[in-house]
Short mmCIF file of C-alpha atoms in Angstrom, two decimals:
data_model
loop_
_atom_site.label_atom_id
_atom_site.label_comp_id
_atom_site.label_asym_id
_atom_site.label_seq_id
_atom_site.Cartn_x
_atom_site.Cartn_y
_atom_site.Cartn_z
CA MET A 1 -0.40 12.22 48.95
CA ASN A 2 -3.31 13.43 46.79
CA SER A 3 -6.94 13.01 47.76
CA LYS A 4 -9.20 10.60 45.89
CA ARG A 5 -11.03 13.59 44.45
CA MET A 6 -7.94 14.50 42.41
CA LYS A 7 -8.52 11.48 40.19
CA ASN A 8 -11.69 13.08 38.80
CA LEU A 9 -10.06 16.38 37.85
CA HIS A 10 -9.52 17.10 34.16
CA PRO A 11 -8.58 20.80 34.01
CA TYR A 12 -9.94 23.17 31.41
CA VAL A 13 -7.48 23.99 28.61
CA PRO A 14 -7.80 27.68 27.64
CA GLY A 15 -6.98 29.20 24.29
CA GLU A 16 -3.27 29.43 23.54
CA GLN A 17 -1.52 32.34 25.28
CA PRO A 18 1.99 32.37 23.75
CA GLN A 19 4.74 34.59 25.13
CA ASP A 20 7.36 34.09 22.42
CA ARG A 21 5.97 36.61 19.89
CA GLU A 22 3.09 38.94 19.15
CA TYR A 23 0.08 37.31 17.49
CA ILE A 24 -3.31 38.49 16.36
CA LYS A 25 -5.37 36.55 18.93
CA LEU A 26 -8.53 35.15 17.41
CA ASN A 27 -8.57 31.98 19.50
CA ALA A 28 -10.23 32.85 22.83
CA ASN A 29 -13.42 34.71 21.84
CA GLU A 30 -12.16 37.88 23.48
CA ASN A 31 -13.58 41.21 22.37
CA PRO A 32 -11.08 43.08 20.16
CA TYR A 33 -12.22 46.47 21.45
CA PRO A 34 -11.15 48.09 24.73
CA PRO A 35 -13.59 49.10 27.47
CA CYS A 36 -15.13 52.53 26.99
CA ALA A 37 -13.16 55.61 28.05
CA GLU A 38 -15.51 56.16 30.98
CA VAL A 39 -14.47 52.82 32.49
CA VAL A 40 -10.79 53.68 32.19
CA SER A 41 -11.38 57.08 33.82
CA ALA A 42 -13.54 55.63 36.60
CA VAL A 43 -10.92 53.03 37.50
CA ALA A 44 -8.10 55.59 37.41
CA ASP A 45 -10.10 58.06 39.53
CA PHE A 46 -10.95 55.35 42.06
CA VAL A 47 -7.37 54.14 42.45
CA THR A 48 -5.79 57.61 42.62
CA GLY A 49 -8.58 59.40 44.45
CA TYR A 50 -9.43 56.75 47.03
CA PRO A 51 -6.31 54.61 47.51
CA GLU A 52 -7.33 53.85 51.09
CA LYS A 53 -10.26 51.80 49.75
CA LEU A 54 -7.80 49.32 48.29
CA GLY A 55 -6.89 48.46 51.87
CA LEU A 56 -10.51 47.81 52.85
CA TYR A 57 -12.79 44.93 51.99
CA PRO A 58 -15.19 45.64 49.09
CA ASP A 59 -18.97 45.49 49.34
CA PRO A 60 -19.60 41.73 49.73
CA ASP A 61 -23.00 42.01 48.07
CA SER A 62 -21.91 44.23 45.14
CA LEU A 63 -25.14 46.21 45.47
CA VAL A 64 -24.16 49.12 43.19
CA LEU A 65 -22.96 46.69 40.55
CA HIS A 66 -26.19 44.68 40.71
CA GLU A 67 -28.26 47.83 40.31
CA ALA A 68 -26.16 48.75 37.27
CA ILE A 69 -26.49 45.29 35.69
CA ALA A 70 -30.26 45.26 36.18
CA GLY A 71 -30.53 48.73 34.65
CA MET A 72 -28.48 47.75 31.62
CA ILE A 73 -30.60 44.66 31.00
CA ASN A 74 -33.81 46.67 31.22
CA ARG A 75 -32.50 49.27 28.78
CA THR A 76 -31.09 46.83 26.21
CA GLY A 77 -33.45 43.87 26.51
CA GLY A 78 -30.41 41.67 27.03
CA VAL A 79 -29.15 41.69 23.42
CA LEU A 80 -26.71 44.50 22.71
CA CYS A 81 -26.29 44.08 18.96
CA ARG A 82 -30.00 44.82 18.36
CA ALA A 83 -30.40 47.52 21.01
CA VAL A 84 -31.45 50.90 19.66
CA SER A 85 -28.95 53.54 20.75
CA ASP A 86 -29.19 57.31 21.00
CA GLY A 87 -25.42 57.54 21.36
CA LYS A 88 -25.48 57.45 25.16
CA GLN A 89 -27.92 54.80 26.26
CA CYS A 90 -30.14 52.20 24.66
CA ARG A 91 -33.66 50.97 24.40
CA PRO A 92 -34.48 47.37 23.52
CA ALA A 93 -35.41 46.21 20.06
CA GLU A 94 -39.05 45.18 19.82
CA GLN A 95 -38.29 41.45 19.86
CA ASP A 96 -36.10 41.82 22.96
CA LYS A 97 -38.46 43.76 25.23
CA ILE A 98 -38.75 42.23 28.69
CA PRO A 99 -42.34 42.13 30.03
CA PHE A 100 -41.26 43.00 33.58
CA THR A 101 -38.55 44.99 35.34
CA VAL A 102 -35.37 43.14 36.22
CA THR A 103 -34.52 44.10 39.80
CA PRO A 104 -31.17 43.98 41.65
CA ASP A 105 -32.30 41.06 43.82
CA MET A 106 -32.49 39.00 40.60
CA ILE A 107 -28.75 39.48 40.01
CA TYR A 108 -25.79 37.58 41.44
CA SER A 109 -22.23 38.42 40.33
CA GLY A 110 -18.91 36.65 40.63
CA ASN A 111 -15.35 36.45 39.33
CA GLY A 112 -16.19 35.65 35.74
CA SER A 113 -18.95 33.35 34.56
CA ASP A 114 -16.65 30.36 35.18
CA GLU A 115 -16.79 30.95 38.93
CA VAL A 116 -20.51 31.61 38.70
CA LEU A 117 -20.99 28.30 36.87
CA SER A 118 -18.96 26.52 39.52
CA PHE A 119 -21.32 27.73 42.23
CA VAL A 120 -24.34 26.80 40.10
CA PHE A 121 -23.03 23.24 39.71
CA TYR A 122 -22.46 22.99 43.46
CA ALA A 123 -25.81 24.50 44.41
CA PHE A 124 -28.22 22.67 42.11
CA PHE A 125 -26.78 19.43 40.71
CA ASP A 126 -26.11 16.16 42.52
CA SER A 127 -23.67 13.30 42.14
CA SER A 128 -26.54 10.79 42.14
CA ARG A 129 -28.09 11.99 38.85
CA ARG A 130 -26.69 12.48 35.34
CA LEU A 131 -26.77 16.15 34.35
CA VAL A 132 -27.97 16.70 30.78
CA VAL A 133 -25.60 18.66 28.51
CA PRO A 134 -25.07 18.88 24.74
CA GLU A 135 -22.42 16.57 23.33
CA PHE A 136 -20.39 19.56 22.13
CA SER A 137 -20.68 22.65 24.29
CA TYR A 138 -18.62 24.76 26.67
CA SER A 139 -15.77 22.53 27.78
CA PHE A 140 -15.89 23.77 31.38
CA TYR A 141 -19.11 21.80 31.97
CA PRO A 142 -17.30 18.42 32.08
CA VAL A 143 -14.54 20.05 34.17
CA TYR A 144 -17.04 20.98 36.86
CA GLY A 145 -18.76 17.63 36.49
CA GLY A 146 -15.48 16.00 37.49
CA PHE A 147 -14.72 18.58 40.17
CA TYR A 148 -18.03 18.02 41.96
CA ASN A 149 -18.39 14.34 41.03
CA ILE A 150 -21.50 15.07 38.97
CA PRO A 151 -21.98 12.56 36.12
CA LEU A 152 -22.92 14.05 32.75
CA ASP A 153 -25.35 12.79 30.13
CA PRO A 154 -24.17 14.30 26.81
CA VAL A 155 -26.83 14.41 24.09
CA LYS A 156 -25.74 14.33 20.44
CA LEU A 157 -26.37 17.42 18.35
CA ASN A 158 -28.44 17.35 15.18
CA GLY A 159 -26.68 17.04 11.84
CA ASP A 160 -26.83 20.81 11.33
CA TRP A 161 -25.15 21.39 14.73
CA THR A 162 -28.34 22.56 16.43
CA LEU A 163 -29.31 21.19 19.84
CA ASP A 164 -31.67 18.22 19.81
CA THR A 165 -34.14 19.87 22.17
CA ALA A 166 -36.66 17.01 22.24
CA LYS A 167 -34.00 14.46 23.13
CA MET A 168 -32.42 16.71 25.74
CA ALA A 169 -35.79 17.25 27.40
CA ALA A 170 -36.52 13.52 27.33
CA HIS A 171 -33.17 12.75 28.94
CA GLU A 172 -33.79 15.35 31.64
CA ARG A 173 -37.20 13.87 32.48
CA ARG A 174 -35.69 10.39 32.64
CA ASN A 175 -32.71 11.46 34.76
CA ARG A 176 -34.63 13.92 36.98
CA SER A 177 -31.38 15.82 37.01
CA GLY A 178 -31.56 19.35 35.62
CA ILE A 179 -30.05 20.60 32.40
CA ILE A 180 -27.42 23.12 31.25
CA PHE A 181 -26.46 24.39 27.81
CA ALA A 182 -25.00 27.47 26.17
CA ASN A 183 -27.34 29.50 23.96
CA PRO A 184 -25.97 30.38 21.48
CA ASN A 185 -23.85 27.27 21.79
CA ALA A 186 -20.06 27.06 21.80
CA PRO A 187 -18.08 26.06 19.86
CA THR A 188 -20.72 25.74 17.13
CA GLY A 189 -22.22 29.26 17.31
CA ARG A 190 -25.80 28.08 16.72
CA GLY A 191 -28.63 29.33 18.92
CA LEU A 192 -32.15 28.36 19.91
CA THR A 193 -35.03 30.78 19.71
CA ARG A 194 -36.78 31.81 22.90
CA ARG A 195 -39.79 29.81 21.76
CA GLU A 196 -37.66 26.67 21.43
CA VAL A 197 -36.23 27.14 24.90
CA ARG A 198 -39.71 27.70 26.30
CA GLU A 199 -40.84 24.43 24.72
CA MET A 200 -37.96 22.67 26.47
CA LEU A 201 -38.94 24.24 29.77
CA LEU A 202 -42.50 23.04 29.34
CA ASN A 203 -41.22 19.52 28.73
CA THR A 204 -38.73 19.27 31.60
CA ARG A 205 -39.14 19.08 35.36
CA ARG A 206 -40.11 22.27 37.20
CA ASP A 207 -38.47 21.07 40.42
CA LYS A 208 -34.99 21.02 38.84
CA VAL A 209 -32.94 24.03 37.80
CA PHE A 210 -32.78 24.74 34.06
CA VAL A 211 -29.58 26.66 33.23
CA VAL A 212 -29.08 28.69 30.05
CA ASP A 213 -25.57 30.05 29.56
CA GLU A 214 -25.92 33.28 27.56
CA ALA A 215 -22.25 34.21 27.26
CA TYR A 216 -22.67 35.04 23.56
CA VAL A 217 -26.28 36.16 23.29
CA ASP A 218 -25.40 39.85 22.77
CA PHE A 219 -24.12 39.04 19.27
CA GLY A 220 -27.44 37.98 17.79
CA GLY A 221 -29.20 35.36 19.89
CA GLU A 222 -32.49 35.63 21.75
CA SER A 223 -32.21 36.12 25.49
CA CYS A 224 -34.36 33.94 27.71
CA ILE A 225 -34.68 36.61 30.41
CA PRO A 226 -38.37 37.25 29.46
CA LEU A 227 -39.10 33.60 30.35
CA LEU A 228 -38.20 34.22 34.00
CA ALA A 229 -41.72 35.54 34.55
CA GLU A 230 -43.12 32.11 33.71
CA PHE A 231 -40.44 29.70 34.94
CA PRO A 232 -39.01 30.23 38.45
CA ASN A 233 -36.61 27.29 37.93
CA LEU A 234 -34.87 29.05 35.02
CA LEU A 235 -31.39 30.44 35.75
CA ILE A 236 -29.43 32.48 33.20
CA VAL A 237 -25.65 32.90 33.33
CA ARG A 238 -23.98 35.81 31.55
CA THR A 239 -20.55 37.43 31.37
CA PHE A 240 -18.72 40.73 30.93
CA SER A 241 -15.90 38.95 29.06
CA LYS A 242 -17.41 38.91 25.57
CA SER A 243 -19.74 41.76 24.68
CA LEU A 244 -18.61 44.07 27.50
CA CYS A 245 -14.95 44.02 26.43
CA SER A 246 -13.74 42.92 29.86
CA ALA A 247 -12.25 39.42 29.73
CA GLY A 248 -9.28 40.69 31.75
CA MET A 249 -11.51 42.07 34.49
CA ARG A 250 -13.23 38.77 35.42
CA LEU A 251 -16.91 39.52 35.96
CA GLY A 252 -19.86 37.22 35.38
CA TYR A 253 -23.39 37.21 36.68
CA ILE A 254 -26.68 35.37 37.06
CA VAL A 255 -30.18 36.59 36.22
CA ALA A 256 -32.77 34.48 38.03
CA SER A 257 -35.49 34.53 40.65
CA PRO A 258 -34.47 36.06 44.01
CA GLU A 259 -34.79 32.58 45.53
CA LEU A 260 -32.22 31.03 43.20
CA VAL A 261 -29.95 34.06 43.63
CA ARG A 262 -30.07 33.60 47.41
CA THR A 263 -29.11 29.96 47.03
CA VAL A 264 -26.04 30.77 44.95
CA THR A 265 -25.14 33.59 47.36
CA THR A 266 -25.17 31.06 50.21
CA VAL A 267 -22.66 28.94 48.28
CA LYS A 268 -20.49 32.00 47.67
CA ASN A 269 -20.56 33.04 51.31
CA SER A 270 -19.49 29.53 52.29
CA LEU A 271 -16.33 29.90 50.20
CA ASN A 272 -15.41 33.57 49.87
CA HIS A 273 -17.49 36.36 51.35
CA PHE A 274 -15.70 39.03 49.25
CA PRO A 275 -15.41 37.62 45.73
CA ILE A 276 -15.43 40.78 43.55
CA ASP A 277 -12.73 43.32 44.24
CA ALA A 278 -13.52 47.01 44.63
CA VAL A 279 -11.91 48.04 41.32
CA ALA A 280 -13.85 45.46 39.33
CA GLN A 281 -17.09 46.64 40.92
CA VAL A 282 -16.36 50.22 39.84
CA ALA A 283 -15.39 49.15 36.33
CA GLY A 284 -18.42 46.88 35.91
CA SER A 285 -20.90 49.47 37.15
CA THR A 286 -19.46 52.09 34.82
CA ALA A 287 -19.53 49.73 31.84
CA CYS A 288 -23.23 49.02 32.42
CA ALA A 289 -23.99 52.74 32.51
CA ASN A 290 -22.42 53.16 29.06
CA ASP A 291 -24.34 50.45 27.23
CA ALA A 292 -24.48 52.41 23.97
CA TYR A 293 -20.71 52.04 23.50
CA TYR A 294 -20.87 48.28 23.94
CA ALA A 295 -23.92 47.99 21.71
CA ASP A 296 -21.89 49.69 18.99
CA CYS A 297 -18.99 47.25 19.53
CA ALA A 298 -21.36 44.28 19.30
CA LYS A 299 -22.86 45.63 16.07
CA LYS A 300 -19.42 46.05 14.52
CA ILE A 301 -18.51 42.48 15.40
CA THR A 302 -21.70 41.09 13.85
CA VAL A 303 -21.03 43.05 10.65
CA GLU A 304 -17.50 41.63 10.45
CA ARG A 305 -18.83 38.15 11.17
CA GLU A 306 -21.19 38.26 8.21
CA LYS A 307 -18.48 39.66 5.92
CA PHE A 308 -16.05 36.95 7.01
CA THR A 309 -18.68 34.25 6.58
CA SER A 310 -19.30 35.36 2.97
CA PHE A 311 -15.55 35.47 2.33
CA LEU A 312 -15.05 31.91 3.60
CA GLN A 313 -18.02 30.53 1.70
CA ALA A 314 -16.65 32.04 -1.51
CA LEU A 315 -13.42 30.11 -0.88
CA GLY A 316 -15.34 26.87 -0.42
CA TRP A 317 -15.33 26.65 3.36
CA ASP A 318 -18.20 25.14 5.31
CA VAL A 319 -19.39 27.77 7.82
CA VAL A 320 -21.88 26.92 10.56
CA PRO A 321 -24.42 29.79 10.88
CA SER A 322 -23.34 31.84 13.89
CA GLN A 323 -25.07 34.11 16.41
CA THR A 324 -21.85 34.67 18.34
CA ASN A 325 -18.57 36.56 18.07
CA PHE A 326 -16.92 33.58 16.36
CA VAL A 327 -17.46 31.19 13.47
CA PHE A 328 -17.06 27.40 13.40
CA VAL A 329 -15.63 26.34 10.06
CA LYS A 330 -13.90 23.61 8.08
CA LYS A 331 -12.67 23.04 4.54
CA ASN A 332 -12.67 19.69 2.79
CA GLY A 333 -9.19 18.52 1.93
CA ILE A 334 -7.40 20.13 4.85
CA GLY A 335 -7.49 18.94 8.46
CA GLY A 336 -8.24 21.29 11.30
CA GLU A 337 -4.82 20.94 12.87
CA GLU A 338 -3.04 21.65 9.60
CA ALA A 339 -5.20 24.72 8.90
CA TYR A 340 -4.58 25.99 12.44
CA ARG A 341 -0.81 25.54 12.04
CA LYS A 342 -0.65 27.28 8.66
CA ILE A 343 -2.62 30.27 9.96
CA LYS A 344 -0.40 30.46 13.03
CA GLU A 345 2.67 30.65 10.80
CA HIS A 346 1.24 33.95 9.56
CA GLY A 347 1.09 35.36 13.08
CA ILE A 348 -2.60 34.66 13.74
CA LEU A 349 -4.00 32.36 16.42
CA VAL A 350 -7.29 30.53 15.92
CA ARG A 351 -8.70 27.65 17.99
CA HIS A 352 -8.44 24.00 17.01
CA PHE A 353 -10.03 21.26 19.11
CA ALA A 354 -8.56 17.77 18.99
CA THR A 355 -11.88 16.34 20.19
CA ASN A 356 -13.28 13.50 18.08
CA GLY A 357 -16.13 14.73 15.93
CA ILE A 358 -14.93 18.33 15.62
CA GLU A 359 -11.23 17.76 14.91
CA ASP A 360 -11.53 19.08 11.34
CA TYR A 361 -13.08 22.37 12.47
CA LEU A 362 -11.59 25.69 13.50
CA ARG A 363 -13.26 28.18 15.82
CA ILE A 364 -12.28 31.66 14.72
CA THR A 365 -13.01 34.71 16.85
CA ILE A 366 -14.18 37.83 15.04
CA GLY A 367 -11.73 40.69 15.46
CA THR A 368 -11.57 44.25 14.22
CA ALA A 369 -11.97 45.03 10.54
CA GLY A 370 -8.19 45.33 10.22
CA GLN A 371 -7.52 42.04 11.97
CA MET A 372 -10.06 40.23 9.82
CA GLN A 373 -8.57 41.68 6.64
CA THR A 374 -5.15 40.40 7.71
CA LEU A 375 -6.65 36.97 8.36
CA CYS A 376 -8.45 36.93 5.00
CA THR A 377 -5.24 37.79 3.18
CA ALA A 378 -3.39 34.99 4.98
CA MET A 379 -6.13 32.45 4.27
CA GLU A 380 -6.21 33.34 0.58
CA HIS A 381 -2.47 32.83 0.44
CA ILE A 382 -2.10 29.57 2.34
CA LEU A 383 -5.40 27.74 1.99
#
């Protein structure tokens, strides 16, 4: 009864979401902090003050939201943890200044970056060419490869878990296919500098789309948004789920040339003309207007990450240097699955991947100071 296409589907497996008891969830790279109070008030005011709007279709082009996203990027430089805040709004750190103004027509938004990535795969990559990806990266990339019948060409990482940029560029030139990778990468947490990404762009085809997934860049990476002035084939995917404390709201977006944004919009309008609901548009716009709150959250997470890294290293763990809101770690003498299970017994969830090559590692999301102290106490006791 199923179509032939079903044979190529290998669904994404999300982080564990147990219902049997309460856990400290450090397994899905969610932000441990709630949205700012202004978002909560704006959503409540919208629902109670304008209930009739819930019966009407939302703005299909999300124009107010796109203006808000563009404004936030211009004020922060695209990296929240380094943004300089006056308590209300931000200005970019010197290294993150963008040499042009990001405009609303450079923004496309969708239901989480996963949906956005789906449309990007459909719009720019073909089944006749092998798309270049890192060997270990976001596990939705192979899911979409199967969904759209796009073959992948995974390139091995370097021994220190960094991307082999020269090899990836060489594979892209050979395949004439395009390229996609997360920067900083997941699950490893390592990031490329903007200069390294620019070098890749110079050594890959200009007539193919070059996708950088910046889901985690707000926690210490270098955004590639400044490179859009030089490379019209560059497309950057970002999300509200991590640094904007809104994984439950489902909002993701693209920053790219207006031409590439129009292409993705065409794909969207061929599937669902009204993808972002009215409440999410209100919440997202309000979050962007309160960037100082989220910059503070990102800073707190980076502080806890460095403290946790030092703690683990003192206990003899191998910790991959991270620019994200998680760490990728292992300890000789204990397998990843066993470590995951022992931590879970103490009421804490972390992520273990059974994938060959990373099966001894755990990916641990950075939580609040209290959550991390609870985790440290448990790890001292059991490991």
